[in-house]
Structures are given as structure tokens and as C-alpha cells.
XYZ file of C-alpha atoms in Angstrom:
653
model
C 85.975 -10.452 59.563
C 83.327 -10.739 56.810
C 80.412 -10.430 59.365
C 81.951 -7.246 60.914
C 82.303 -5.733 57.416
C 78.698 -6.756 56.683
C 77.317 -5.174 59.740
C 79.195 -1.737 59.176
C 77.035 -0.601 56.221
C 73.767 -1.461 58.149
C 74.881 0.279 61.178
C 75.696 3.362 59.091
C 72.179 3.227 57.616
C 70.474 3.058 60.988
C 72.468 5.919 62.324
C 71.261 8.000 59.450
C 67.672 6.977 59.866
C 66.596 9.983 61.959
C 67.881 12.265 59.412
C 65.844 10.631 56.675
C 62.635 10.684 58.895
C 62.757 14.496 59.251
C 59.408 15.770 57.520
C 60.024 17.536 54.319
C 57.727 20.443 53.482
C 55.622 19.700 50.447
C 56.152 21.831 47.197
C 53.246 24.510 46.894
C 53.220 25.967 43.344
C 51.333 29.214 42.832
C 48.856 29.625 39.938
C 50.116 31.126 36.714
C 47.939 34.177 35.886
C 45.551 33.693 32.781
C 45.755 36.667 30.630
C 42.605 37.902 28.986
C 43.602 37.666 25.255
C 40.090 37.638 23.478
C 38.231 40.922 23.660
C 34.486 40.867 24.658
C 32.018 41.686 22.173
C 30.897 45.288 21.846
C 28.005 46.789 19.940
C 30.103 48.555 17.395
C 30.665 47.666 13.530
C 33.599 45.548 12.523
C 35.819 48.462 11.071
C 37.680 46.254 8.508
C 34.673 46.030 6.065
C 32.617 43.133 4.644
C 33.993 39.672 4.875
C 33.990 37.393 1.725
C 33.080 33.821 2.309
C 33.445 31.355 -0.422
C 32.724 27.748 0.127
C 33.104 24.693 -2.268
C 30.566 22.139 -1.298
C 30.684 20.140 -4.531
C 32.711 17.232 -2.954
C 29.913 14.881 -1.761
C 32.090 11.759 -1.957
C 34.510 13.083 0.941
C 31.904 15.252 2.503
C 34.733 18.003 2.548
C 33.851 21.746 2.476
C 36.735 23.753 1.319
C 36.556 27.205 2.464
C 38.330 30.539 1.380
C 37.379 33.383 3.756
C 38.697 36.849 3.211
C 38.594 39.080 6.313
C 39.505 42.756 5.581
C 41.359 44.645 8.392
C 41.370 48.310 9.310
C 44.610 50.282 8.738
C 47.319 49.633 11.209
C 45.902 46.309 12.419
C 48.844 44.014 13.453
C 46.949 41.320 15.345
C 43.710 39.708 14.244
C 41.717 37.443 16.581
C 39.263 35.189 14.751
C 36.750 33.078 16.543
C 35.140 29.786 15.597
C 31.417 29.682 16.784
C 31.315 27.736 20.042
C 27.855 28.514 21.697
C 25.342 27.602 18.926
C 21.864 28.965 18.987
C 19.160 26.307 19.210
C 21.633 23.724 20.788
C 21.701 25.362 24.089
C 25.138 24.425 24.691
C 28.901 24.637 23.497
C 28.610 22.518 20.357
C 30.836 24.032 17.733
C 32.651 21.193 16.049
C 36.096 22.647 16.291
C 37.640 19.123 15.628
C 36.179 19.218 12.023
C 37.999 22.390 11.115
C 41.251 21.247 9.628
C 44.128 22.413 7.391
C 43.780 26.040 8.720
C 46.180 28.544 7.171
C 46.255 32.222 6.922
C 47.700 34.519 4.292
C 48.191 38.212 3.428
C 48.221 38.067 -0.277
C 50.485 35.208 -1.084
C 52.407 35.515 2.156
C 51.579 32.857 4.884
C 51.070 34.332 8.173
C 52.003 33.120 11.596
C 49.026 32.071 13.790
C 48.415 30.518 17.211
C 45.351 28.854 18.737
C 44.709 30.503 22.085
C 45.691 27.857 24.928
C 42.713 28.831 27.058
C 39.971 30.007 24.624
C 40.749 27.201 22.095
C 37.967 28.536 19.729
C 40.232 31.624 19.207
C 42.920 31.905 16.520
C 45.391 34.839 17.011
C 46.924 35.883 13.557
C 49.878 38.190 13.092
C 49.133 40.776 10.532
C 52.015 42.313 8.702
C 52.266 46.029 8.342
C 50.209 47.564 5.435
C 48.084 44.421 4.945
C 44.474 45.172 3.973
C 42.986 41.716 4.354
C 43.638 38.399 5.895
C 42.693 35.311 3.825
C 41.847 32.271 5.692
C 41.883 28.876 3.892
C 40.554 25.579 5.573
C 38.486 22.593 5.197
C 35.474 21.500 7.244
C 35.469 17.735 7.222
C 31.893 16.789 7.687
C 31.288 13.393 9.341
C 31.093 10.370 7.066
C 29.455 8.040 9.457
C 27.249 8.461 12.487
C 29.973 7.420 14.981
C 31.777 10.697 13.896
C 28.788 13.010 14.345
C 25.603 13.716 12.372
C 26.030 12.863 8.686
C 25.040 16.118 6.704
C 26.367 15.239 3.307
C 24.996 12.353 1.056
C 25.068 11.533 -2.699
C 21.708 13.042 -3.059
C 21.655 16.059 -0.577
C 23.560 18.193 1.741
C 22.964 20.551 4.926
C 25.244 23.422 5.044
C 25.510 25.193 8.360
C 27.716 28.307 8.062
C 28.828 28.330 11.645
C 30.701 24.926 11.060
C 32.825 26.391 8.326
C 33.433 30.073 8.978
C 35.247 32.502 11.498
C 34.456 35.852 12.675
C 36.484 38.639 14.156
C 36.360 38.909 17.948
C 35.311 41.914 19.922
C 32.015 42.787 18.024
C 28.263 41.829 18.229
C 27.854 39.423 15.380
C 25.092 41.438 14.017
C 27.658 44.271 13.415
C 29.958 42.123 11.210
C 29.116 42.206 7.427
C 29.635 39.289 5.065
C 28.858 38.275 1.509
C 28.572 34.369 1.049
C 28.928 32.278 -1.853
C 28.675 28.546 -2.427
C 29.505 25.992 -5.302
C 27.272 23.054 -5.168
C 27.063 19.836 -7.162
C 26.002 20.201 -10.710
C 22.147 20.173 -11.097
C 21.531 20.513 -7.433
C 18.569 22.933 -6.384
C 19.230 25.238 -3.193
C 17.012 26.365 -0.370
C 17.853 29.043 2.323
C 16.424 32.103 3.920
C 19.204 34.436 2.635
C 18.180 37.086 0.307
C 19.579 38.383 -3.072
C 20.248 35.031 -4.570
C 22.311 35.019 -7.811
C 23.143 31.980 -9.862
C 26.217 31.408 -12.134
C 26.578 27.702 -13.236
C 26.953 25.719 -10.051
C 28.072 28.783 -7.957
C 25.317 30.658 -5.873
C 25.956 34.062 -4.452
C 23.714 35.959 -1.910
C 23.508 39.654 -1.029
C 25.661 41.026 1.788
C 24.159 40.251 5.195
C 25.338 40.400 8.825
C 27.000 37.352 10.387
C 24.241 36.640 12.870
C 21.595 36.384 9.919
C 24.175 34.259 8.024
C 24.578 31.762 10.820
C 20.667 31.777 11.175
C 20.150 30.924 7.394
C 21.200 27.264 6.897
C 21.158 25.595 3.524
C 19.412 22.340 2.179
C 20.480 21.496 -1.306
C 19.633 18.272 -3.247
C 19.363 16.409 -6.437
C 15.718 15.738 -5.908
C 13.887 18.815 -4.859
C 10.187 20.407 -4.844
C 8.869 23.288 -3.205
C 5.239 24.574 -2.303
C 3.875 27.924 -1.517
C 2.105 27.768 1.917
C 0.785 31.378 1.763
C 1.897 34.314 4.012
C 5.310 34.260 2.287
C 6.030 30.757 3.844
C 7.593 28.152 1.383
C 7.952 24.474 1.960
C 11.213 23.247 0.416
C 11.731 19.415 0.241
C 14.678 17.382 -0.700
C 14.576 13.575 -0.777
C 16.646 10.485 -1.186
C 14.574 9.589 -4.293
C 12.294 11.544 -6.607
C 9.214 9.453 -5.981
C 9.287 10.429 -2.353
C 8.391 14.020 -3.245
C 4.770 12.897 -4.283
C 2.924 14.897 -1.751
C -0.857 14.887 -2.292
C -2.723 18.282 -2.341
C -4.394 17.497 0.890
C -1.171 16.890 2.640
C 0.086 20.368 1.467
C -3.371 21.875 2.558
C -2.494 20.823 6.137
C 0.755 22.702 6.169
C -1.111 25.718 4.937
C -3.349 25.259 7.880
C -0.316 25.287 10.114
C 0.664 28.633 8.690
C -2.875 29.910 9.266
C -3.172 28.724 12.735
C 0.059 30.073 13.847
C -0.928 33.657 12.752
C -4.245 33.227 14.430
C -2.597 32.068 17.726
C 0.157 34.569 17.910
C -1.346 37.682 16.249
C 1.558 38.563 14.244
C 4.445 37.142 12.160
C 7.946 37.672 13.060
C 9.752 37.164 9.615
C 9.619 38.821 6.320
C 9.495 35.447 4.651
C 9.864 31.871 6.029
C 11.461 28.906 4.465
C 10.648 25.197 5.769
C 13.727 23.064 4.931
C 12.759 19.498 4.901
C 14.907 16.378 4.089
C 13.014 13.064 3.473
C 15.957 10.813 4.200
C 17.285 8.058 6.056
C 20.906 8.647 4.764
C 21.291 12.216 6.092
C 21.391 12.512 9.924
C 18.306 13.654 11.791
C 17.777 17.200 12.595
C 15.115 19.524 14.021
C 16.618 22.977 14.459
C 14.905 26.319 14.683
C 15.798 29.584 13.037
C 14.055 32.962 12.661
C 13.149 32.919 8.996
C 13.617 29.067 8.477
C 13.853 25.627 9.992
C 15.916 22.362 9.437
C 13.825 19.349 9.542
C 14.213 15.611 8.695
C 11.421 13.080 8.390
C 11.374 9.499 7.312
C 11.716 8.906 3.339
C 8.078 7.802 3.234
C 6.731 10.761 5.201
C 4.363 11.628 2.142
C 4.013 8.407 0.479
C 3.142 6.411 3.769
C 1.138 9.341 5.217
C -0.971 7.502 7.814
C 1.795 5.536 9.183
C 4.075 8.583 9.786
C 1.337 10.674 11.757
C 2.987 10.190 15.073
C 6.221 11.967 13.657
C 4.451 15.203 12.273
C 4.859 17.182 15.274
C 8.425 18.163 14.078
C 7.343 21.085 11.645
C 4.944 22.810 13.940
C 7.436 22.619 16.673
C 10.186 24.247 14.647
C 7.753 26.880 12.995
C 6.448 28.041 16.371
C 9.982 28.745 17.288
C 10.081 31.656 15.094
C 7.921 33.313 17.797
C 8.992 31.170 20.908
C 12.925 31.234 21.095
C 13.857 33.423 18.195
C 11.683 36.525 18.498
C 10.901 36.235 22.125
C 14.079 34.902 23.674
C 15.156 34.505 27.341
C 17.324 37.370 28.170
C 20.375 35.127 29.058
C 19.924 32.747 26.120
C 20.439 35.795 23.830
C 24.222 36.503 23.480
C 25.840 39.187 21.432
C 28.313 36.593 19.873
C 28.862 32.795 19.861
C 31.655 33.123 22.363
C 29.557 34.203 25.516
C 28.062 31.195 27.269
C 24.305 30.748 27.138
C 22.221 30.171 30.267
C 19.328 28.016 30.208
C 17.333 28.813 33.414
C 14.326 29.891 31.164
C 14.487 27.047 28.802
C 11.004 25.999 30.165
C 9.793 29.158 28.439
C 11.857 28.888 25.243
C 11.500 24.993 24.481
C 8.721 24.129 26.814
C 6.291 26.768 25.635
C 7.207 25.955 22.057
C 6.743 22.127 22.688
C 3.467 23.103 23.921
C 2.437 25.335 20.916
C 3.969 23.001 18.557
C 1.666 20.257 19.780
C -1.386 22.564 19.840
C -0.649 23.814 16.257
C -0.261 20.211 14.971
C -3.569 19.494 16.343
C -5.316 22.673 15.107
C -3.920 22.240 11.629
C -4.720 18.585 11.193
C -1.159 17.632 10.708
C -1.788 15.321 13.728
C -5.236 14.094 14.601
C -6.638 14.677 18.178
C -6.241 11.009 19.128
C -2.541 11.038 18.296
C -2.071 14.187 20.154
C -3.817 12.882 23.241
C -1.571 9.823 22.930
C 1.534 11.854 22.869
C 0.316 13.767 25.953
C -0.247 10.535 27.572
C 3.195 9.211 26.750
C 4.746 12.424 28.418
C 2.417 12.235 31.406
C 3.329 8.534 31.803
C 6.999 9.000 31.959
C 6.798 11.920 34.388
C 4.377 9.777 36.741
C 6.978 7.264 37.057
C 10.419 9.057 36.701
C 12.484 8.745 39.782
C 14.821 11.682 38.852
C 11.857 14.244 39.629
C 12.574 13.624 43.283
C 15.872 15.364 43.333
C 16.078 17.398 40.142
C 13.853 20.548 39.353
C 12.653 21.411 35.722
C 14.742 24.597 35.979
C 17.948 22.536 36.549
C 17.345 20.491 33.502
C 17.852 23.647 31.430
C 21.591 23.356 32.353
C 21.582 19.642 31.024
C 22.587 20.542 27.477
C 25.649 22.274 28.707
C 27.252 19.502 30.778
C 25.595 16.471 29.411
C 26.017 17.444 25.819
C 23.068 15.183 24.852
C 25.146 11.954 25.271
C 23.366 8.726 26.339
C 23.100 8.311 30.191
C 23.423 5.111 32.113
C 20.126 5.619 34.039
C 18.300 8.560 32.221
C 15.206 7.961 34.507
C 17.137 8.970 37.613
C 19.666 11.501 36.040
C 16.869 13.191 34.074
C 17.578 14.912 30.834
C 16.232 17.865 28.950
C 12.868 17.707 30.687
C 12.120 21.453 30.012
C 10.677 20.295 26.754
C 7.876 17.855 27.577
C 7.397 18.738 31.359
C 7.634 22.341 30.288
C 4.779 21.683 27.807
C 2.607 19.964 30.461
C 3.074 22.945 32.659
C 1.896 25.330 29.932
C -1.032 23.141 29.358
C -1.900 23.540 32.999
C -1.568 27.433 32.571
C -4.121 27.250 29.870
C -6.453 25.207 31.835
C -6.240 27.333 34.943
C -6.905 30.459 32.549
C -10.124 28.672 31.189
C -11.391 27.643 34.513
C -10.691 31.036 36.170
C -12.413 33.066 33.464
C -15.390 30.669 32.869
C -13.916 29.855 29.387
C -13.836 33.415 28.259
C -10.012 33.480 27.945
C -7.301 31.018 27.266
C -3.636 30.739 26.469
C -4.311 32.258 23.192
C -5.049 35.587 24.824
C -1.676 35.417 26.599
C 0.029 34.397 23.270
C -1.362 37.664 21.660
C 0.015 39.716 24.447
C 3.500 38.066 24.413
C 4.214 37.326 20.818
C 1.610 39.619 19.135
C 3.441 42.836 19.075
C 5.525 44.436 16.214
C 4.215 42.466 13.297
C 7.057 41.710 10.808
C 9.822 42.417 13.295
C 12.378 39.710 12.904
C 14.877 40.979 15.504
C 14.914 39.582 19.090
C 12.989 40.823 22.159
C 14.437 39.344 25.218
C 12.432 38.718 28.414
C 12.773 37.803 32.137
C 10.240 35.601 34.080
C 8.635 38.671 35.444
C 7.221 39.626 32.046
C 5.667 36.066 31.894
C 4.060 36.506 35.160
C 2.847 40.003 34.440
C 1.268 39.006 31.105
C -0.381 36.128 32.573
C -1.834 38.205 35.272
C -3.194 40.662 32.519
C -5.067 37.755 31.133
C -6.237 36.046 34.480
C -5.265 37.284 37.884
C -3.482 34.422 39.722
C -0.553 33.622 42.121
C 1.477 32.852 39.110
C 4.795 33.429 40.708
C 4.191 30.894 43.373
C 2.866 28.545 40.669
C 5.927 28.912 38.456
C 8.203 28.686 41.345
C 6.751 25.474 42.618
C 6.497 23.651 39.390
C 9.743 24.933 37.677
C 12.211 25.625 40.423
C 11.446 22.931 42.932
C 12.091 19.196 42.847
C 9.983 16.464 44.088
C 6.658 17.834 42.838
C 3.581 15.855 41.969
C 3.541 14.564 38.519
C 2.549 17.359 35.972
C -0.881 15.993 34.970
C -3.068 18.754 36.525
C -3.652 20.361 33.207
C -4.769 17.249 31.829
C -7.231 16.840 34.693
C -8.451 20.313 34.483
C -8.817 19.854 30.695
C -11.523 16.990 31.356
C -9.266 14.060 30.930
C -7.343 11.493 33.170
C -4.300 9.338 32.867
C -5.263 5.644 32.794
C -3.053 2.526 32.131
C -3.977 -0.017 29.513
C -2.352 -3.411 28.392
C -2.262 -2.054 24.796
C 0.043 0.760 23.624
C -1.568 4.081 22.839
C -1.382 5.246 19.114
C 1.758 7.342 19.636
C 3.678 4.629 21.421
C 2.527 1.915 19.088
C 3.680 3.975 16.088
C 7.000 4.931 17.646
C 7.791 1.302 18.537
C 6.929 0.094 15.004
C 9.144 2.732 13.313
C 11.964 2.311 15.949
C 11.699 -1.562 15.859
C 11.834 -1.628 19.562
C 9.675 -2.772 22.511
C 8.955 -0.121 25.225
C 8.228 -1.706 28.591
C 9.104 1.379 30.571
C 5.971 1.231 32.583
C 5.891 -2.627 33.258
C 9.147 -4.394 33.333
C 10.963 -1.120 33.214
C 13.094 -1.719 30.127
C 13.287 -0.736 26.400
C 14.601 -3.357 24.117
C 15.796 -3.228 20.573
C 14.962 -5.422 17.594
C 17.953 -7.730 18.463
C 16.775 -8.289 22.031
C 19.387 -5.807 23.682
C 18.337 -3.682 26.397
C 18.723 0.017 25.453
C 17.556 1.605 28.844
C 16.482 0.521 32.166
C 14.207 2.433 34.615
C 15.827 3.056 37.997
C 14.358 0.755 40.745
C 12.003 -0.943 38.115
C 11.570 -4.671 38.392
C 14.309 -5.180 35.588
C 16.658 -2.905 37.443
C 16.127 -4.824 40.673
C 16.679 -7.994 38.866
C 19.973 -6.870 37.464
C 18.884 -6.355 33.816
C 20.669 -3.091 33.004
C 21.608 -1.362 29.565
C 23.618 -3.566 27.229
C 22.352 -6.826 28.499
C 20.646 -9.131 25.847
C 17.489 -11.102 26.397
C 17.880 -14.608 25.037
C 15.186 -16.665 26.226
C 11.644 -16.280 27.954
C 10.623 -19.261 30.208
C 13.044 -21.547 28.143
C 11.982 -20.292 24.744
C 13.930 -18.271 22.347
C 13.416 -14.504 23.020
C 11.141 -12.402 20.893
C 8.919 -9.402 21.617
C 5.607 -11.248 21.505
C 7.028 -14.089 23.837
C 8.051 -11.614 26.445
C 4.812 -9.644 26.403
C 2.889 -12.932 26.720
C 4.965 -13.937 29.677
C 4.403 -10.508 31.322
C 0.774 -10.927 30.729
C 0.582 -14.529 32.100
C 2.648 -13.444 35.251
C -0.312 -11.539 36.545
C -1.945 -14.869 37.258
C 1.218 -16.538 38.843
C 2.819 -17.974 35.730
C 6.721 -17.920 35.771
C 8.680 -15.022 34.275
C 12.137 -16.345 33.851
C 14.551 -14.419 31.478
C 17.850 -15.803 30.229
C 20.129 -12.687 29.933
C 23.630 -12.284 28.479
C 25.712 -9.527 29.647
C 29.254 -9.646 28.209
C 30.446 -13.218 28.557
C 28.056 -14.055 31.387
C 24.681 -15.865 30.960
C 22.125 -15.704 33.992
C 18.654 -16.613 34.393
C 16.880 -13.979 36.308
C 13.215 -13.813 37.710
C 11.946 -10.244 37.868
C 9.417 -9.732 40.698
C 6.610 -8.222 38.556
C 3.079 -9.237 38.392
C 1.510 -6.140 37.141
C 1.043 -7.015 33.483
C 1.548 -4.945 30.449
C 0.990 -1.175 31.106
C 0.934 1.820 28.702
C -0.359 5.314 29.330
C -3.534 6.559 27.880
C -5.603 9.847 28.237
C -9.276 9.119 28.851
C -12.181 11.568 28.936
C -13.219 12.060 32.694
C -15.690 15.028 32.174
C -19.374 14.010 32.065
C -21.602 14.720 29.051
C -20.521 15.188 25.487
C -19.706 18.951 25.451
C -16.080 19.720 24.468
C -13.695 19.959 27.488
C -11.107 22.511 28.164
C -8.491 20.254 26.466
C -10.768 19.707 23.443
C -11.236 23.494 22.985
C -7.598 23.942 23.219
C -6.901 21.509 20.429
C -9.704 22.629 18.173
C -8.987 24.716 14.996
C -9.258 28.502 15.221
C -9.511 29.108 11.338
C -13.002 29.455 9.999
C -14.675 26.148 8.777
C -14.720 25.849 4.868
C -18.068 26.490 3.498
C -20.456 23.423 3.961
C -18.042 22.040 6.688
C -17.957 22.424 10.430
C -14.630 22.756 12.260
C -13.664 19.519 14.011
């Protein structure tokens, strides 16, 4: 009887099986429509009036900027949409640090207001405005990073870097140049303040500036510090310096003279200035985070604390100020049409970054040489570094220079597992080498009668004193190049910029009378950079970069190290049975040319492995070597030579 009862449920289950096996139609939802809740910017004035932006920047211990912003509203306003800047000029991507904007509250008088973050455009705040309200007051805190793992450190006990876009809001629906704002900041007691803003008034520790537009505000950051000094460079250009320690401000007169040369050489190259005054903001620090960021009438710069006191040692790094200064022309006044945006909500498009950053990288290098901030040998070494990388970069086979202009949008400047294959923002250095070739093609085609300087005056030299923006398309580049020297510039640009898998961009070097060669000793630029970074750059030999602790920080794709399984994060422990150090590895690589062993003990995680890279090429670093016969200046020599008249009794070098 038990067996019959046990079988009955099983039989019932089997009888029902066909019913369970019937296919069930999959659920297929429909998309929920996304409403457009944030108005596009229009070229009309903000009707509410002038915003008041008051920031307390005195809390250097917690690096907290406490903000009170008053946004007047037009009569009848019942909803106000405020935007936090998202697409930031000069960063070429969506970089607004929204996560650092905290404790956000809105008021009408003393009455708290209801607000909601837009669920799609999360940089937008929708605020309900009560009837009869004349202004909305926003109170919030910008929590600046306290350590590098949180982001760039912008506040120390000796200095701070205030960037308005990180601690302010603006009303949606208007070109930012049509929104008026009056800013004020409270600083630590006794600190000096530098910015390009006009109409400065000081009352105790509180500094107020004249009413301006929001676009100009965002383009006018502040450096402030306990230890400060300024120098007049002429042509209404000032060098403002803050430092970790007062003795680091001890620039010699000849150092400042080279910065004055930079101002002179830029005017000679471009034929006009596009500012009413210009402020170099320079921090000599290893406490505040690194920065090099362009603005129309100023720039944010960071160099090592001993930039002045150890002048010769830091020559390799003195390209920064020329680069950022040239941006006043290249990138700020003349800006690619789709990199200019009416507000900080509209995405920027980087297809012409080779003309914005690449041309600027070129001019920064040229002006560094012409001014004397960098010597010719150092500039040639820097060009060799770039040319060497692109001669052995596997990613050039699949990715064009133009496509790297999108890199800052989706890669967000984070480290990549294999950067040599992925490529990065190569529109800078490869773009510069392409502009070098343009110069040398012009020189060769005109018998030396014309050069890139003639193009620069056509492209940048109009409307002296205009510090607005004059957008351009690639067709204007082509037309103005043809006006200097007729050539098939369209094909030239299309081939080198838009197509991958092109030859290494060294043709300009070769036309300029030099050639790329390889030596067993590092060139001056690589040598100085390795010394400062305390690393070993074996990119062109073993195919790795190694830090001071023996840890691999990058591996070139398909290099001997890569093929041996040495990748980023691995740590070198021993070379041929002896404890690793940089010299022992270099000696072993050299000896391997003659058949000596190259056995490396490598740790990766908890695993230890002896690997034998298949490499017998010795140490290799790139150099530029004169190839032109005779002793007359080559095209590249002429490009780097000063344009200013020689001082009495001296000849121009």
C-alpha cells in the first residue's frame, strides 16, 4: 500500500509535465520616456540680476570651502534650475567634482526650500521657489581633497588654489557670459592673493572683486599663500609665485629675465596679445597637487619647490610656463568650434585638439627655446623623447591622432594597463611633431623665406587686445597655411591626423636637418626626468618603467618584458642572482649584448618567478643628431633661435 501511495504523486507530476513545458512569452518592457527638464543655453541675459558669491576659504586644516551664494530671481519665478559646472575648459572632458559638493541647502530668506537633483542630468538642481521670492540663497561646502587618493590636493597650510567652478552654481538656460556675478573670498590671515579678476578691494582678510560675468569668473582662478612674491614681466604680464617656504622665492635676476624673454618672444611670434593683462600663477610646492591649466588672462602652474634655487637641475621641467602662456592664443582666443561651448553643460568635442593642444605644445616648446628658459640641447632631447616613443608605440597601428582627442572624455586621464597599445592624449606630443613638420615643409617650400611664424601671425595676430574667443574649423587652418605656402595641406592633415598606422612622425625632424638615433646613455631630458622621478625608464630596451622600489609601473606591449610576462605591478627582486638595483639591471642588459645571462627574479602578488627576457639589444635611449652637412643653422635650428634683437654687444644664440 505504501508503494502505491508513493507512486501517485510522481504520476501526477509526470502527467502535468507537458503543461509546464509550454513556452512562456518573455516579458518585454517599454522604455520610460525621459523628459527634457533642463533648458539649453540661450544667448540672453539672466533676468534675475547679479549673483553674489561669498566663499570662506580660511579653513586650511579641513580644506573646506564654505559657500553662500545668492541668486536673484525674476518676478514670478516658481522654479529655478541651477547647474554645477560639468564640462570644464582646459580639461577637455566631464570633470566637475560634484561628489565634493556637500551639505547643499537652499533658502528664501530664512525659509528652507525644497529641491531635487535631476535624476538624468545629475549636475542640475531643481529648486522650488515660493511666490514673491526675490532671491534664492544656496549654502553648501566644497570639501577639497585632503590626500592624493581623493583627488588633487588644492589646500595646504601654506597655500591654496581656489577654482570657482568647483564651488559655485549657475542658472540654466543662459550663455554663461550673460550671467553676472560679484565674488568675494575670506582668506587665512596674512595671506597674499593673485588672480586675473579686476576691481580688487581688501577689508581685513576678505577680498572682493568687481562684478564680472560667470564665464570670466570661472576663467580666473586664485592662488593665495603665506609666502608670496611677484615680478613685472612687461606688457602687463605679472609672475605671481607662492612657495612652501620663503627661501624658495629666491629667484635670481637672470631667471626673471628669461621669463621676460618669454613674454617678448610670444608677442613677436603671434603678432598680437589677446589679454588686457596676464597673470602667471605659479606654486613652488611638493605639498599642493600638480597642475598646469590654461586660462585666457592667467594660468595655473606648479613646479618643484627648488625650481629657482636649483635652477640647472630643473631645466627639463621649464616647458610648463611657455606652454600655458601660449594657450592664451592657442586654445583660448583661437578655439576649435566644438570645443567652445555656451555653458558648462554642453559636451565638448575634441576632434581638433591637435590644433588646440598640439599646436600649443609645439609653440610652448619653441618659446621655451627662444626665451632661453630651456636650452637648445634640452629642447632637442625633449623632441627626441617624443619621437622615440612614437617610433615604438604599437597603438599607432590602430588609433589615429584625431581619435585620441576623445580620450579625455571616456578615459578620464586614469592609468591604463597597457598605455602603449591603448594610446592616450597623443594629440599633445604627436600633434606638436606634426606642427614641426608643417614648419619645415614651409621653410623648404619657400627656400627659407617663410616659416610657421608667418602662419602664426595670420592665425593669431588679428584684433590685438581682444580677449574674447574666435572659433575655427580645420578649413581655416588649411586656408591660412596655403596663404603662407601653397601645398596639399588637406591631404597632409587628413593622412597624419585622421588615419592610423602612419609612419612615425619624425619627418619634421629630418627636414629640419636632424635624425633620430639611439644611444646607450639617456638624453638630457630623460636623464633629468628619471633623476627627479627616481625611476628607471627602459621603454626602448627591456620595455618597462621601474620605480625606486623596483616595482614595474608600465610595460610596453609586445616588448621583451611583456613577452616574458613582466607586467605592471610586478616587482624586481634580483638580477642574475644578486639583489636588484637600477645599476645592476642596466649592467646586465648591457652584458646580455655579448651573450651574458639576463635572469630576473620577479614577484607578482604572492608568486615568485625567475624570467629570462629574450633581449640582446643593450640599453637604448633616443637622441637627435645633426644630419645636415656643414655648420650653417638647419631649419630646426632656425625655428628654435630667438627672434628678439640681440642685446648690445651680444649676438643672438
